[in-house]
PDB file of C-alpha atoms in Angstrom:
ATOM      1  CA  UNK A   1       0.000   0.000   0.000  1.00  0.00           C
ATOM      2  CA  UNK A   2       1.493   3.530  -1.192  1.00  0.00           C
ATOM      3  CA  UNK A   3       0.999   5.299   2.467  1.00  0.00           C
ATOM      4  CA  UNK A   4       2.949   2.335   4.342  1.00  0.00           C
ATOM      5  CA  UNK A   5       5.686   2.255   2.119  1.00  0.00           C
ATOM      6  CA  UNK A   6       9.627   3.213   2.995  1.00  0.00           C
ATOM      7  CA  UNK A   7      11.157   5.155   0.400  1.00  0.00           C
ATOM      8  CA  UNK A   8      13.117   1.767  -0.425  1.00  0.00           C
ATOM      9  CA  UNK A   9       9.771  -0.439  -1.097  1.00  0.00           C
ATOM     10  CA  UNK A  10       8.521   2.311  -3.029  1.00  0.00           C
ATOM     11  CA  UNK A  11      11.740   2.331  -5.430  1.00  0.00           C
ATOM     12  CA  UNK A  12      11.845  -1.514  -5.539  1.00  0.00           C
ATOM     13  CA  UNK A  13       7.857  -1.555  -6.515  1.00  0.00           C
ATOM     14  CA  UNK A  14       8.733   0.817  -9.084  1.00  0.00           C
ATOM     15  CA  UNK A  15      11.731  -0.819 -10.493  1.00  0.00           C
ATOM     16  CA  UNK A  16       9.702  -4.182 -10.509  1.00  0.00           C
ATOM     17  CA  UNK A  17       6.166  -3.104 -11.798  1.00  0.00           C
ATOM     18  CA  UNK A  18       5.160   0.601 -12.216  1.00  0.00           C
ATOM     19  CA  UNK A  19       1.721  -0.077 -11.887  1.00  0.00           C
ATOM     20  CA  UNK A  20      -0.719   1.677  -9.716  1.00  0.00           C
ATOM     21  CA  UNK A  21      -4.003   0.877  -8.744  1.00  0.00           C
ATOM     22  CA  UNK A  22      -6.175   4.056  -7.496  1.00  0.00           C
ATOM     23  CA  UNK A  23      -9.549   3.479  -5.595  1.00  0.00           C
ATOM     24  CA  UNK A  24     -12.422   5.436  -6.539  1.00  0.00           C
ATOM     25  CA  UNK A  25     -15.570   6.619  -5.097  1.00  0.00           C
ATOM     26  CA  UNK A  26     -18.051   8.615  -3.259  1.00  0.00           C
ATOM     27  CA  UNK A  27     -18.671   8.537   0.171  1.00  0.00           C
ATOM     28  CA  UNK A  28     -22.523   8.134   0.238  1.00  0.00           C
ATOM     29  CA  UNK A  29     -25.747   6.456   1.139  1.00  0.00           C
ATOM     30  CA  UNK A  30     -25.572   2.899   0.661  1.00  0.00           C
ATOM     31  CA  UNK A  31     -28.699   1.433   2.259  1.00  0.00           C
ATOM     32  CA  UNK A  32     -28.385   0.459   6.133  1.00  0.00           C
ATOM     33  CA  UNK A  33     -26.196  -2.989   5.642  1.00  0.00           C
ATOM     34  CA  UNK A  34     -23.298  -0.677   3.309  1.00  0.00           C
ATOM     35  CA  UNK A  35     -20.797   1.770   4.811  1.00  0.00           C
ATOM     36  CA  UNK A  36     -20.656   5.257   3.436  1.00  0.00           C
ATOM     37  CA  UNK A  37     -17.213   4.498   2.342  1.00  0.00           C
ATOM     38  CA  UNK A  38     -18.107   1.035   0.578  1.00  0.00           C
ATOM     39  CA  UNK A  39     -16.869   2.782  -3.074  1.00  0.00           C
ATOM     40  CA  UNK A  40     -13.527   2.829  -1.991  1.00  0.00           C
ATOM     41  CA  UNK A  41     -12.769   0.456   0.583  1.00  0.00           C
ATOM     42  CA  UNK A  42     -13.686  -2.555  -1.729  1.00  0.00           C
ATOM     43  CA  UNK A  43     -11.668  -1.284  -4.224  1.00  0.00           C
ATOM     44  CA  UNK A  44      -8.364  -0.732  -2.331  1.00  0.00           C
ATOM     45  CA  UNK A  45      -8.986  -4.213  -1.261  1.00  0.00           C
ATOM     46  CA  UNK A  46      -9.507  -5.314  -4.462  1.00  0.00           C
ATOM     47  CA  UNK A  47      -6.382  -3.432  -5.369  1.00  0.00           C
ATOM     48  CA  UNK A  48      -4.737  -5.242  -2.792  1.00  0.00           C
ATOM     49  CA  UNK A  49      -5.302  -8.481  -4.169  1.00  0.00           C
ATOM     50  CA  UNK A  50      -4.512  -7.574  -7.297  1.00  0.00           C
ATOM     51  CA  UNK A  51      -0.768  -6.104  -6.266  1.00  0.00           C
ATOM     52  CA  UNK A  52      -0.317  -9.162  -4.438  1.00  0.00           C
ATOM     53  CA  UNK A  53      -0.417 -11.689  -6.853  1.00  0.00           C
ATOM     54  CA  UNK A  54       0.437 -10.084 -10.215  1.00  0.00           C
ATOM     55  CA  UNK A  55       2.658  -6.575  -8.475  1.00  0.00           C
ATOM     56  CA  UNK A  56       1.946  -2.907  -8.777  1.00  0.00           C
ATOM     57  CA  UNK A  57       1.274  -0.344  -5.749  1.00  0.00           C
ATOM     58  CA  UNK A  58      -2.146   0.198  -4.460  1.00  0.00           C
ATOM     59  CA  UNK A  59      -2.994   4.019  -3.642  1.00  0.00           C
ATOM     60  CA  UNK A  60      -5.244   5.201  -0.391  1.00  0.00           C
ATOM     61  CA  UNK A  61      -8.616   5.829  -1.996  1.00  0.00           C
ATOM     62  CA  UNK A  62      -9.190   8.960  -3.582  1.00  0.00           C
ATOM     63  CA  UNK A  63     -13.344   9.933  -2.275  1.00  0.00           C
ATOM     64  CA  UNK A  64     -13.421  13.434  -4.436  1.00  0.00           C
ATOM     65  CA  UNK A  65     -16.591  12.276  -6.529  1.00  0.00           C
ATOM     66  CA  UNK A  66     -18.882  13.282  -8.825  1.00  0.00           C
ATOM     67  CA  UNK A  67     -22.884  13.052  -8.636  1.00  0.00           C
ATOM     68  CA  UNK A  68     -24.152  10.618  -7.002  1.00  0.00           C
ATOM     69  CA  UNK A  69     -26.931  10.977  -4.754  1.00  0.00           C
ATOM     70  CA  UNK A  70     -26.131  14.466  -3.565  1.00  0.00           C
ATOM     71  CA  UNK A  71     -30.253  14.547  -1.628  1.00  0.00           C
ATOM     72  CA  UNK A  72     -29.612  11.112   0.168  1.00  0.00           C
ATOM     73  CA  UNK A  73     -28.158  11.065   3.850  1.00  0.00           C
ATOM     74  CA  UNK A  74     -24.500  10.760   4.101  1.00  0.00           C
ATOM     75  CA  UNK A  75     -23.478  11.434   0.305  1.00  0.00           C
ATOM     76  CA  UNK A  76     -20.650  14.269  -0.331  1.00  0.00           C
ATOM     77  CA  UNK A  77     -20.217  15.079  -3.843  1.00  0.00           C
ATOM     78  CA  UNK A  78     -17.669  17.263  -5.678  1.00  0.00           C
ATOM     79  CA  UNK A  79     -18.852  19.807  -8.953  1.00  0.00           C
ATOM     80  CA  UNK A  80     -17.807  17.581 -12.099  1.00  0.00           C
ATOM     81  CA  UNK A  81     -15.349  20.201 -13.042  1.00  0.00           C
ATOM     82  CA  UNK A  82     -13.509  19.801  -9.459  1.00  0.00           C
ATOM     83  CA  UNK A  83     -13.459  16.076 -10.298  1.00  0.00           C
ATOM     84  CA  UNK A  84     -11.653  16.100 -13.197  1.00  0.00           C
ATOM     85  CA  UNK A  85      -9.208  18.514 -12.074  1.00  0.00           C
ATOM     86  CA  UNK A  86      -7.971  16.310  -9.200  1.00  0.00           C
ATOM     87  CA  UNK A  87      -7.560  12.904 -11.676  1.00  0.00           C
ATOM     88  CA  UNK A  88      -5.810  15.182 -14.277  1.00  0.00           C
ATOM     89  CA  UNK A  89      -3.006  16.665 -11.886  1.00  0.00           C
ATOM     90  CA  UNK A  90      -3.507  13.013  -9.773  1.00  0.00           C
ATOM     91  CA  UNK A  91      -2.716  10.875 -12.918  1.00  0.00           C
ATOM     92  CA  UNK A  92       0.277  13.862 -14.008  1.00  0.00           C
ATOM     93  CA  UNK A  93       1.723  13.389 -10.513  1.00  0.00           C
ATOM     94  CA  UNK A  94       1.461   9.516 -10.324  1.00  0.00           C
ATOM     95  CA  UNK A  95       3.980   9.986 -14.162  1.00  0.00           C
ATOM     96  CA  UNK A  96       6.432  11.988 -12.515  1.00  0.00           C
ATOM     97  CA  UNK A  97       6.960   9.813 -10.089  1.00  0.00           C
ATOM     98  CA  UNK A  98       7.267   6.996 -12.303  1.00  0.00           C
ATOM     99  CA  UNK A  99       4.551   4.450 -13.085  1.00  0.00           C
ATOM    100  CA  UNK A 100       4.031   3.796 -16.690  1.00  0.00           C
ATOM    101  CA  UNK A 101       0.865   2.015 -16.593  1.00  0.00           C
ATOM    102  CA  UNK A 102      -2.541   3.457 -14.073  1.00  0.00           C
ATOM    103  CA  UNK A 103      -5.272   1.728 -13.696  1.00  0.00           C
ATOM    104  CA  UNK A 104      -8.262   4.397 -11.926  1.00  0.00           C
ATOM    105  CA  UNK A 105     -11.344   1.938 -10.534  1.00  0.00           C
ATOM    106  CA  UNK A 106     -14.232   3.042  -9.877  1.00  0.00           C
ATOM    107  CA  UNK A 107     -16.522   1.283  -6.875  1.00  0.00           C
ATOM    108  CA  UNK A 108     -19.290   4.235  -7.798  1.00  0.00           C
ATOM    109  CA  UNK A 109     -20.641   3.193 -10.880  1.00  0.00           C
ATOM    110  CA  UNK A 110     -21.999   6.484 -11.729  1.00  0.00           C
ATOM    111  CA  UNK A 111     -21.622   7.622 -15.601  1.00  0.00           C
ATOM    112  CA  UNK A 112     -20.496  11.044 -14.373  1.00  0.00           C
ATOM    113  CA  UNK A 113     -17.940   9.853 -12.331  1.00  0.00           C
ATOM    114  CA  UNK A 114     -16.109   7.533 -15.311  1.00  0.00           C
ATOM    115  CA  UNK A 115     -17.416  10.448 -17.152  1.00  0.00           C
ATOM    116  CA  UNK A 116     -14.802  12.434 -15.378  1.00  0.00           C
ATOM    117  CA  UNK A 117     -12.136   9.799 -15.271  1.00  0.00           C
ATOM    118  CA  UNK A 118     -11.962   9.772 -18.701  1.00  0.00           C
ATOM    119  CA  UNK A 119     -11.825  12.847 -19.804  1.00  0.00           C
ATOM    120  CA  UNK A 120      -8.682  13.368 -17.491  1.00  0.00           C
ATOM    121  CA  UNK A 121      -7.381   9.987 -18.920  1.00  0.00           C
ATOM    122  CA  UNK A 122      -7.942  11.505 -21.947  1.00  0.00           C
ATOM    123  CA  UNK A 123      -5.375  14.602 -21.609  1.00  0.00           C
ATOM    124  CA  UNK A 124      -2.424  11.866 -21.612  1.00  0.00           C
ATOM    125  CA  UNK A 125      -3.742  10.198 -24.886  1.00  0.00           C
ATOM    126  CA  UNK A 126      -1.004  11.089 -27.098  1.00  0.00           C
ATOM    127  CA  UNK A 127       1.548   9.588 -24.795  1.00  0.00           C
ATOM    128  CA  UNK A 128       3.489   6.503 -25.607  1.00  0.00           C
ATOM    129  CA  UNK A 129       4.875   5.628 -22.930  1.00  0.00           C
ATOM    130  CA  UNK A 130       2.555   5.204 -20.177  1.00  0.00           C
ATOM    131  CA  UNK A 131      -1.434   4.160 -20.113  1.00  0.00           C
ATOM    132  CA  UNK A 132      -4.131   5.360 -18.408  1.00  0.00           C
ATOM    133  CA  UNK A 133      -7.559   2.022 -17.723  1.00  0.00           C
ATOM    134  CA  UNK A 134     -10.235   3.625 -16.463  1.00  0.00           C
ATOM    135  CA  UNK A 135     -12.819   1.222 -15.304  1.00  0.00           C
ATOM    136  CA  UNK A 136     -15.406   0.084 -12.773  1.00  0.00           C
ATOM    137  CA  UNK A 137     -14.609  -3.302 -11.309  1.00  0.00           C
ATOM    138  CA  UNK A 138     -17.356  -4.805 -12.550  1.00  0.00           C
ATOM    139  CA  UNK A 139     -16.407  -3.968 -15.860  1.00  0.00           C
ATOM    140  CA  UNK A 140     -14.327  -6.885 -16.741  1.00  0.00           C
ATOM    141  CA  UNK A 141     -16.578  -9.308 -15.970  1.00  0.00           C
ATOM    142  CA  UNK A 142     -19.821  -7.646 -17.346  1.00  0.00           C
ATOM    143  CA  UNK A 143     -19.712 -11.195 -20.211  1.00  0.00           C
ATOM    144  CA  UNK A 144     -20.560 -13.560 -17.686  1.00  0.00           C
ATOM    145  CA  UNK A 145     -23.906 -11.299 -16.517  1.00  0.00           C
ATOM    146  CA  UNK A 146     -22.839  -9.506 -13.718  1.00  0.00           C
ATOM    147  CA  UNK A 147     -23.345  -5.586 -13.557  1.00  0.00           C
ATOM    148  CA  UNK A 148     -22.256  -2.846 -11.029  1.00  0.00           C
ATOM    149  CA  UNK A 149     -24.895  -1.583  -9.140  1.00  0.00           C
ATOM    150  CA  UNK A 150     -26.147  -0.217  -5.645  1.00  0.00           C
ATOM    151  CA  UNK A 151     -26.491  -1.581  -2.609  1.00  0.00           C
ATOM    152  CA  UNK A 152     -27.717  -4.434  -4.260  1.00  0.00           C
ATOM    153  CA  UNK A 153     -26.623  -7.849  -5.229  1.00  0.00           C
ATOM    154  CA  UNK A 154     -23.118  -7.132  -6.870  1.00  0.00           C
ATOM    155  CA  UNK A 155     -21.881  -4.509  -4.317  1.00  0.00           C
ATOM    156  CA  UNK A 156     -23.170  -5.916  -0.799  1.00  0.00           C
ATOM    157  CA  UNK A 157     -21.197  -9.254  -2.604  1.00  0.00           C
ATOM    158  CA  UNK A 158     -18.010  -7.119  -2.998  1.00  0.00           C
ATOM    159  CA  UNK A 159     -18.629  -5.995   0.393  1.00  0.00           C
ATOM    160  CA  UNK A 160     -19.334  -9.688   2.215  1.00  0.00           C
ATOM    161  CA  UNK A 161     -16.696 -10.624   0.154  1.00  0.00           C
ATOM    162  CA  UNK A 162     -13.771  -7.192   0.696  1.00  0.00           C
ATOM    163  CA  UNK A 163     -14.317  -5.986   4.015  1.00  0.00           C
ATOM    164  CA  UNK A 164     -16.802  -8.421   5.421  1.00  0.00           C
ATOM    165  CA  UNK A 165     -16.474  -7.090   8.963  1.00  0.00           C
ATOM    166  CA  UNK A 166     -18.113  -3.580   7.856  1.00  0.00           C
ATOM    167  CA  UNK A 167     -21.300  -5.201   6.555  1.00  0.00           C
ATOM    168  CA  UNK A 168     -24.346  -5.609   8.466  1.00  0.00           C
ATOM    169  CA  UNK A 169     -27.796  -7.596   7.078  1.00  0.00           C
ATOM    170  CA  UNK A 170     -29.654  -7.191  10.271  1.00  0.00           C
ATOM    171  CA  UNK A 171     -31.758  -4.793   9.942  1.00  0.00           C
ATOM    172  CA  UNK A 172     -31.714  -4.977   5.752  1.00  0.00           C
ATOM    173  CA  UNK A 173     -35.588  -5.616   4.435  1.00  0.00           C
ATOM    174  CA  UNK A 174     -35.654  -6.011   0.964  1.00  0.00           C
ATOM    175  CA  UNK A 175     -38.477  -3.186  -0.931  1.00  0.00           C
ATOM    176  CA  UNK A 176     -38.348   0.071  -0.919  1.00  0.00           C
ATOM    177  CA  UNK A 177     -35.483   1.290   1.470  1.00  0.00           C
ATOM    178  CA  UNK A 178     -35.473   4.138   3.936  1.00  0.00           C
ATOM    179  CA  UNK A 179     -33.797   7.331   2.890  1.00  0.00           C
ATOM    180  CA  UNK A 180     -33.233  10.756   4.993  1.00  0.00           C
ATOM    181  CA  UNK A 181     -32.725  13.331   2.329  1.00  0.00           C
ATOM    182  CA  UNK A 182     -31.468  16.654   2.629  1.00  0.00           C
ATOM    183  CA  UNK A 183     -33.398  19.987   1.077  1.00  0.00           C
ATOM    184  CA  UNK A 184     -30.709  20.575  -1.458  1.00  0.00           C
ATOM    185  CA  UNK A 185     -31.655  22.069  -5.126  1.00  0.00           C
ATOM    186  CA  UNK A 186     -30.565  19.353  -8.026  1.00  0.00           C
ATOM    187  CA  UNK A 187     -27.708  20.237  -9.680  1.00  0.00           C
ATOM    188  CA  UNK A 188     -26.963  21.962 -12.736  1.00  0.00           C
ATOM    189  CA  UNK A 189     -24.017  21.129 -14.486  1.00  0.00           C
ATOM    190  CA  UNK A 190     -25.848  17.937 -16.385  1.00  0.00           C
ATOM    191  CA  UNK A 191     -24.291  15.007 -14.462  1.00  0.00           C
ATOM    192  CA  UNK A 192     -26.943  14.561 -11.726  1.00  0.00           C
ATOM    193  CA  UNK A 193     -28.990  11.705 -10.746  1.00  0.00           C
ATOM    194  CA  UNK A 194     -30.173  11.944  -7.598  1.00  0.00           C
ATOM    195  CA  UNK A 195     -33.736  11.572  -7.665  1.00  0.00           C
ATOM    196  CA  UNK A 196     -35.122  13.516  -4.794  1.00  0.00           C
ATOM    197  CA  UNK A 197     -38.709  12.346  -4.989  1.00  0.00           C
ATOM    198  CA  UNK A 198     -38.375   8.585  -6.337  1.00  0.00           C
ATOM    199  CA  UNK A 199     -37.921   5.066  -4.126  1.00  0.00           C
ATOM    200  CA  UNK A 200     -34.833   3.326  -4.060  1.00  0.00           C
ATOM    201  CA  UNK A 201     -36.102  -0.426  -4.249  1.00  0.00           C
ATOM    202  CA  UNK A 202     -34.148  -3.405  -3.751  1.00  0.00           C
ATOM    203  CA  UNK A 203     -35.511  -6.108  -4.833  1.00  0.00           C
ATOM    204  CA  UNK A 204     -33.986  -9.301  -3.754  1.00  0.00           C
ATOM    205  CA  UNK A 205     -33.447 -10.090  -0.248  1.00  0.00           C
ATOM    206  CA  UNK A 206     -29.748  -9.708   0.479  1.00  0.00           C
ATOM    207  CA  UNK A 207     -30.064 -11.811   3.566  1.00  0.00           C
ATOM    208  CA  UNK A 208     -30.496 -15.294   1.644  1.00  0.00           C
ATOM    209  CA  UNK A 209     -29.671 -15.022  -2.197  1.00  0.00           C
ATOM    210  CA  UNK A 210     -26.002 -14.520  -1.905  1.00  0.00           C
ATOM    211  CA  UNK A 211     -23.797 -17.460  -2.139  1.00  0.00           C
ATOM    212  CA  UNK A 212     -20.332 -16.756  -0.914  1.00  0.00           C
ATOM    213  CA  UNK A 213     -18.692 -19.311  -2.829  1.00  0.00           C
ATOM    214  CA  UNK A 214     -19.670 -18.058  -5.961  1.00  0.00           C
ATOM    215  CA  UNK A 215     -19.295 -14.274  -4.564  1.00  0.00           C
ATOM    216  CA  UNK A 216     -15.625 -15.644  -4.056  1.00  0.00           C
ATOM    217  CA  UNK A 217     -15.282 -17.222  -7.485  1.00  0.00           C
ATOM    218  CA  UNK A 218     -16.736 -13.636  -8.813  1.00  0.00           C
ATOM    219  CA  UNK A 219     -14.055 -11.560  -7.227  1.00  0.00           C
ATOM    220  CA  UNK A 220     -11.200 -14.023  -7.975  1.00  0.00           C
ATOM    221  CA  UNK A 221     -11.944 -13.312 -11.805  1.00  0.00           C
ATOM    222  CA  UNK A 222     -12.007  -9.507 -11.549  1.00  0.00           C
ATOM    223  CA  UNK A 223      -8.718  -9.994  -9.415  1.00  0.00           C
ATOM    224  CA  UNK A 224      -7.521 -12.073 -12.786  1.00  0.00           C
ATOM    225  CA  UNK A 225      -8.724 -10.331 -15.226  1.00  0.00           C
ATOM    226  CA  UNK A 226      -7.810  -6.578 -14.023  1.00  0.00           C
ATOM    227  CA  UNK A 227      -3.765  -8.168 -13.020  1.00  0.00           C
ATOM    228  CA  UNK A 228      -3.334  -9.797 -16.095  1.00  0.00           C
ATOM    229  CA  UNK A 229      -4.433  -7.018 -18.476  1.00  0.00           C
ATOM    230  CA  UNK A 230      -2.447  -4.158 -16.290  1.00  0.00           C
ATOM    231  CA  UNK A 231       0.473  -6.143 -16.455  1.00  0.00           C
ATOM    232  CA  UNK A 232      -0.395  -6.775 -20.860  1.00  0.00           C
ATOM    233  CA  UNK A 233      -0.375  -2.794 -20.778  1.00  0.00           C
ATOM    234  CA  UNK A 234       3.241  -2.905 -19.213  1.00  0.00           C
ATOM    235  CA  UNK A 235       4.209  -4.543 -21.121  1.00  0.00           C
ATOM    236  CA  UNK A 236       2.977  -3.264 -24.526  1.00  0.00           C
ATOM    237  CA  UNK A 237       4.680   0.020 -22.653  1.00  0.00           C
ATOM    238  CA  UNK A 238       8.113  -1.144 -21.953  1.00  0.00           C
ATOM    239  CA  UNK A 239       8.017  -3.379 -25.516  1.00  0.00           C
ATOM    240  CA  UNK A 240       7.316   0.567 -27.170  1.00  0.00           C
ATOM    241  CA  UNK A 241       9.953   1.661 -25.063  1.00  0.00           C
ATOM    242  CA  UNK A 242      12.281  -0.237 -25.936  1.00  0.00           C
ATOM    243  CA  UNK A 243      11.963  -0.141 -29.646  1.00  0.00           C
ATOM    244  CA  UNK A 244      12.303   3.673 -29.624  1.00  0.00           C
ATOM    245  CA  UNK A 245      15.428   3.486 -27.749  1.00  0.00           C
ATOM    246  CA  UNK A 246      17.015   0.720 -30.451  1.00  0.00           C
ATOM    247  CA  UNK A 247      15.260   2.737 -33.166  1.00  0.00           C
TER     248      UNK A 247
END
């Protein structure tokens, strides 16, 4: 993990794999079984995982998001604009110090948060030598019918499954689910969804239709799948590299 590390495990991770992993998310309403934080602190576990078995370094997740459901109780949100400027000087700092390959995902599955993403992933495009993924976990294994979402099936899975110790069924009903909102006016700037007056209904009861063997098999694959195609960027990188050098 970035914060714990020595100057000397930070040059050796760099010399080895100049990969890094960056957590992203809101902190925000989740239902009563999710923590606010549940966006991010799946993901750096995920992350975790991930820089375990196939290397790279895992940053502290960044929680500057975009909207989200600004109305419901416990949600900060960040203007769109504010968003983007953070990932652009984020991803600019994360090059000077090295890494050649990022990989930004998102546990908020919002399209104006990869909205945001990309667009600052997009101000590096005509580099060769590094690449920016942008994705939302759930991304990579979206072929085999499984979809990011809210609170619901996918998410409380990645939570049972991440940080098991923070989730709590107890008091979870399935139906519509109880929300405090604040009286705050929607947004303008286009990327809103927050729904002031509508129900947030989930449908399946949490409580009995998750298996956690197949939740494990699940996360396993997105562990796979992210590693091995971060490490095919590096070295697509490093093969471009090189050529230019011999060239």
């Amino acid at each position: 993990m970035y914060e714990e590390m020595l100057l000397r495990d930070f040059e050796e991770a760099l010399d080895k794999n100049p990969v890094a992993y960056i957590p992203c998310g809101l902190l925000e309403w989740h239902s009563s079984h999710l923590p606010l934080g549940i966006d991010g602190i799946k993901i750096e576990e995920l992350g975790r995982r991930i820089a375990m078995k196939y290397g790279g370094v895992v940053l502290p997740p960044f929680y500057v998001g975009a909207p989200g459901f600004t109305s419901y109780q416990g949600t900060i949100t960040y203007r769109p604009s504010t968003v983007k400027q953070v990932f652009s000087e984020t991803f600019a700092q994360l090059i000077k110090l090295g890494f050649r390959v990022i990989v930004a995902i998102g546990g908020h599955y919002g399209n104006a948060q990869e909205t945001c993403l990309k667009e600052a992933a997009a101000e590096f495009k005509d580099r060769n030598d590094l690449a920016i993924w942008v994705l939302n976990e759930a991304d990579v294994i979206n072929d085999i019918g499984i979809y990011g979402d809210h609170a619901g099936t996918w998410e409380t899975s990645m939570g049972i499954e991440l940080c098991g110790k923070l989730v709590d069924l107890a008091d979870f009903k399935p139906g519509v689910q109880p929300i405090k909102r604040y009286n705050v006016p929607m947004r303008v700037d286009g990327f809103d969804f927050e729904y002031h007056n509508k129900e947030f209904v989930i449908v399946k009861d949490l409580k009995t239709c998750l298996d956690k063997d197949e939740i494990h098999r699940n996360v396993s694959l997105v562990v796979d799948r992210i590693g091995i195609q971060a490490q095919a960027l590096l070295q697509k990188i490093l093969h471009a590299s090189r050529a230019a050098e011999s060239a």
